[in-house]
Amino acid sequence: MSIESNPHLNNPKTLEVMSRVLKANDTEAAANRACFEQMGLLAINLMSGPGSGKTTLLEATAKAADFRFGVIEGDLETERDADRLRAVGVRAYQIVTGTSCHLNAKMVQKAINPLGLDELDVLFVENVGNLVCPASHELGTHLNVVLLSTPEGDDKVLKYPVMFRKADLVLVTKVDLAEHFDFDVQKVRREVQQLRPDTPTIALSAKTGEGIEQWLAFIAQQRNGA
Amino acid sequence: MHEYSIVQALLDLVEEEAKKAGASQVERITVKVGRLSGVERELLHDAYTIFSEDHFCKGAALELIDQRVVLHCQSCQSEHTIEKLTLACPACQSESVQVIDGEELILMQLQMH
Ligand SMILES: Nc1nc2c(ncn2[C@@H]2O[C@H](COP(=O)(O)OP(=O)(O)OP(=O)(O)O)[C@@H](O)[C@H]2O)c(=O)[nH]1
Ligand SMILES: [Mg+2]
Ligand SMILES: [Zn+2]
């Protein structure tokens, strides 16, 4: 073996890279964003732990909304959530992630064509139910909305700071059950502000309809700003 | 357990950068892991050990730098490294603070041949 071809005898060289590890995902996310903007729609990433009420909120939104929306659904398994939305007349496409505990920008990109973005005002992406992993992956959406349901407890904001730091809006869901779980909405509001000042919190219930109007007003305001 | 997919992204990025620099072997990979990056250093290390086995990076040491959260206060213009997760200025209690470090996962440096 010659000296040149034996790497151990060469001097090591040091390269300062300084690049985000998820750079490739960031690039895909930027492409998704460009696509949403071109279609003139507002894209919203819904994130929460499993069962916090993401799909139920979208069903309730379908009944009350004065805008047209589609949904990209992410779940580890089954078409159930997309089927639930189709049943109430919402255009939906299901991504079955298999083993991935979060959506990434490429998965969303692949879902865009089969869903079709024509004649939509808003696109919701319902992320895989998980309060940790989805927070690390940008999808290219304009907004992150994080749901916390009252049965999960009012102590979750500071326990999952990475996720709540990403939130442009926090929704306390299933507020009809708040008293059964001693859930203090004001505490959540305060802790959300501690992590990210100026982030609004809306308490709502898909069951009683409380707060749905505020939720729709938030979307309307964002659409006007976008 | 998104550390697995993060390691895949890291390995791909390292390979790309190393090949671009004409290297044939990577000896050391240095990554800065912010306390608020959402990534556990231990899990990342375990995932790296498993996935680097049959990769271009095989044998390279992974050095993980623990980056605490650093705030910049817009009221008194001071900077603070904080332990406790309350985003207020320890000097003047102002809440107009910006997180200027500790939220990201950055590939800092490669040592290679
Ligand atoms: N009482 C009450 N129950 C609700 C409310 N919203 C949702 N639920 C119930 O909570 C359960 C989970 O709701 P989903 O909408 O499927 O939750 P999800 O976040 O989409 O769940 P995953 O997609 O599996 O993560 C269902 O049994 C809903 O009926 C609410 O406002 N009040
Ligand atoms: Mg769902
Ligand atoms: Zn200050």
Short mmCIF file of N, CA, C and O and ligand atoms in Angstrom, two decimals, chain A residues 48-57 59 73-75 81 84 126-130 147 173-177 204-208, ligand 1:
data_model
loop_
_atom_site.label_atom_id
_atom_site.label_comp_id
_atom_site.label_asym_id
_atom_site.label_seq_id
_atom_site.Cartn_x
_atom_site.Cartn_y
_atom_site.Cartn_z
N SER A 48 -50.24 17.33 18.28
CA SER A 48 -50.66 17.05 19.66
C SER A 48 -50.30 15.62 20.00
O SER A 48 -49.90 14.85 19.13
N GLY A 49 -50.49 15.26 21.26
CA GLY A 49 -50.38 13.86 21.65
C GLY A 49 -51.52 13.06 21.03
O GLY A 49 -52.47 13.64 20.50
N PRO A 50 -51.43 11.72 21.07
CA PRO A 50 -52.49 10.91 20.46
C PRO A 50 -53.83 11.15 21.14
O PRO A 50 -53.91 11.21 22.37
N GLY A 51 -54.87 11.32 20.32
CA GLY A 51 -56.21 11.40 20.87
C GLY A 51 -56.61 12.72 21.49
O GLY A 51 -57.61 12.79 22.20
N SER A 52 -55.87 13.79 21.21
CA SER A 52 -56.22 15.09 21.81
C SER A 52 -57.41 15.76 21.14
O SER A 52 -57.90 16.77 21.63
N GLY A 53 -57.82 15.19 20.01
CA GLY A 53 -59.02 15.74 19.37
C GLY A 53 -58.76 16.47 18.06
O GLY A 53 -59.57 17.30 17.64
N LYS A 54 -57.69 16.13 17.38
CA LYS A 54 -57.36 16.81 16.10
C LYS A 54 -58.43 16.53 15.05
O LYS A 54 -58.96 17.45 14.42
N THR A 55 -58.73 15.24 14.84
CA THR A 55 -59.68 14.90 13.78
C THR A 55 -61.08 15.40 14.13
O THR A 55 -61.81 15.90 13.26
N THR A 56 -61.45 15.29 15.40
CA THR A 56 -62.76 15.77 15.84
C THR A 56 -62.89 17.28 15.61
O THR A 56 -63.95 17.77 15.18
N LEU A 57 -61.82 18.01 15.87
CA LEU A 57 -61.83 19.45 15.63
C LEU A 57 -62.03 19.74 14.14
O LEU A 57 -62.79 20.64 13.76
N GLU A 59 -63.56 17.82 12.00
CA GLU A 59 -64.96 17.51 11.69
C GLU A 59 -65.86 18.67 12.09
O GLU A 59 -66.74 19.09 11.33
N GLU A 73 -53.63 13.78 6.22
CA GLU A 73 -53.66 13.05 7.48
C GLU A 73 -52.40 12.22 7.63
O GLU A 73 -51.99 11.54 6.69
N GLY A 74 -51.80 12.25 8.81
CA GLY A 74 -50.66 11.38 9.07
C GLY A 74 -50.96 10.46 10.24
O GLY A 74 -51.33 10.93 11.32
N ASP A 75 -50.87 9.16 10.01
CA ASP A 75 -51.01 8.20 11.10
C ASP A 75 -50.06 7.05 10.86
O ASP A 75 -49.67 6.78 9.72
N ASP A 81 -58.78 8.17 9.92
CA ASP A 81 -59.00 9.60 10.08
C ASP A 81 -59.42 10.25 8.76
O ASP A 81 -60.33 11.08 8.73
N ARG A 84 -63.03 9.43 8.17
CA ARG A 84 -63.93 10.23 8.99
C ARG A 84 -64.17 11.60 8.35
O ARG A 84 -65.29 12.11 8.35
N GLU A 126 -52.71 17.09 9.53
CA GLU A 126 -52.84 16.50 10.87
C GLU A 126 -51.66 15.58 11.09
O GLU A 126 -51.55 14.52 10.48
N ASN A 127 -50.74 16.01 11.94
CA ASN A 127 -49.53 15.24 12.18
C ASN A 127 -49.82 13.98 12.99
O ASN A 127 -50.90 13.84 13.57
N VAL A 128 -48.87 13.07 13.01
CA VAL A 128 -48.99 11.86 13.83
C VAL A 128 -49.14 12.27 15.29
O VAL A 128 -48.45 13.17 15.76
N GLY A 129 -50.05 11.63 16.02
CA GLY A 129 -50.27 11.96 17.42
C GLY A 129 -49.03 11.65 18.24
O GLY A 129 -48.67 10.50 18.45
N ASN A 130 -48.34 12.72 18.70
CA ASN A 130 -47.05 12.57 19.36
C ASN A 130 -46.60 13.97 19.77
O ASN A 130 -46.54 14.86 18.92
N LEU A 147 -52.39 21.22 20.04
CA LEU A 147 -53.56 20.93 20.84
C LEU A 147 -53.15 20.24 22.14
O LEU A 147 -52.26 19.37 22.13
N THR A 173 -58.25 21.61 24.16
CA THR A 173 -59.42 20.92 23.62
C THR A 173 -60.16 20.16 24.73
O THR A 173 -59.62 19.97 25.83
N LYS A 174 -61.37 19.72 24.40
CA LYS A 174 -62.24 18.98 25.35
C LYS A 174 -62.45 19.79 26.62
O LYS A 174 -62.45 19.24 27.73
N VAL A 175 -62.64 21.10 26.45
CA VAL A 175 -62.77 21.96 27.64
C VAL A 175 -64.07 21.65 28.38
O VAL A 175 -64.20 21.97 29.57
N ASP A 176 -65.00 20.95 27.71
CA ASP A 176 -66.22 20.49 28.41
C ASP A 176 -65.88 19.53 29.55
O ASP A 176 -66.67 19.34 30.47
N LEU A 177 -64.68 18.94 29.51
CA LEU A 177 -64.28 17.98 30.55
C LEU A 177 -63.35 18.60 31.60
O LEU A 177 -62.88 17.90 32.50
N LEU A 204 -61.46 25.26 23.75
CA LEU A 204 -62.64 24.92 22.96
C LEU A 204 -63.12 23.50 23.22
O LEU A 204 -62.43 22.68 23.81
N SER A 205 -64.33 23.26 22.76
CA SER A 205 -64.89 21.92 22.84
C SER A 205 -65.62 21.61 21.54
O SER A 205 -66.49 22.37 21.12
N ALA A 206 -65.24 20.52 20.92
CA ALA A 206 -65.93 20.10 19.70
C ALA A 206 -67.31 19.57 20.05
O ALA A 206 -68.20 19.49 19.21
N LYS A 207 -67.48 19.21 21.31
CA LYS A 207 -68.74 18.62 21.74
C LYS A 207 -69.80 19.69 21.97
O LYS A 207 -70.92 19.57 21.50
N THR A 208 -69.45 20.75 22.72
CA THR A 208 -70.43 21.79 23.04
C THR A 208 -70.37 22.96 22.06
O THR A 208 -71.27 23.78 22.02
N1 LIG C 1 -65.71 15.26 25.60
C1 LIG C 1 -65.05 15.54 24.47
N2 LIG C 1 -64.48 14.54 23.78
C2 LIG C 1 -63.81 14.86 22.64
C3 LIG C 1 -63.72 16.19 22.17
N3 LIG C 1 -62.99 16.19 21.04
C4 LIG C 1 -62.64 14.90 20.82
N4 LIG C 1 -63.14 14.09 21.76
C5 LIG C 1 -62.99 12.62 21.86
O1 LIG C 1 -61.60 12.29 21.97
C6 LIG C 1 -61.32 11.09 21.28
C7 LIG C 1 -60.13 11.28 20.34
O2 LIG C 1 -60.46 12.25 19.35
P1 LIG C 1 -59.76 12.34 17.93
O3 LIG C 1 -60.34 13.52 17.26
O4 LIG C 1 -59.82 11.05 17.24
O5 LIG C 1 -58.27 12.63 18.38
P2 LIG C 1 -56.96 12.78 17.43
O6 LIG C 1 -56.10 13.82 18.04
O7 LIG C 1 -57.37 12.99 16.03
O8 LIG C 1 -56.32 11.34 17.61
P3 LIG C 1 -55.08 10.69 16.77
O9 LIG C 1 -55.24 11.11 15.35
O10 LIG C 1 -55.26 9.23 16.96
O11 LIG C 1 -53.84 11.22 17.42
C8 LIG C 1 -62.59 10.70 20.56
O12 LIG C 1 -63.22 9.68 21.30
C9 LIG C 1 -63.40 11.97 20.56
O13 LIG C 1 -64.80 11.73 20.59
C10 LIG C 1 -64.36 17.21 22.93
O14 LIG C 1 -64.33 18.40 22.61
N5 LIG C 1 -65.01 16.83 24.07
#
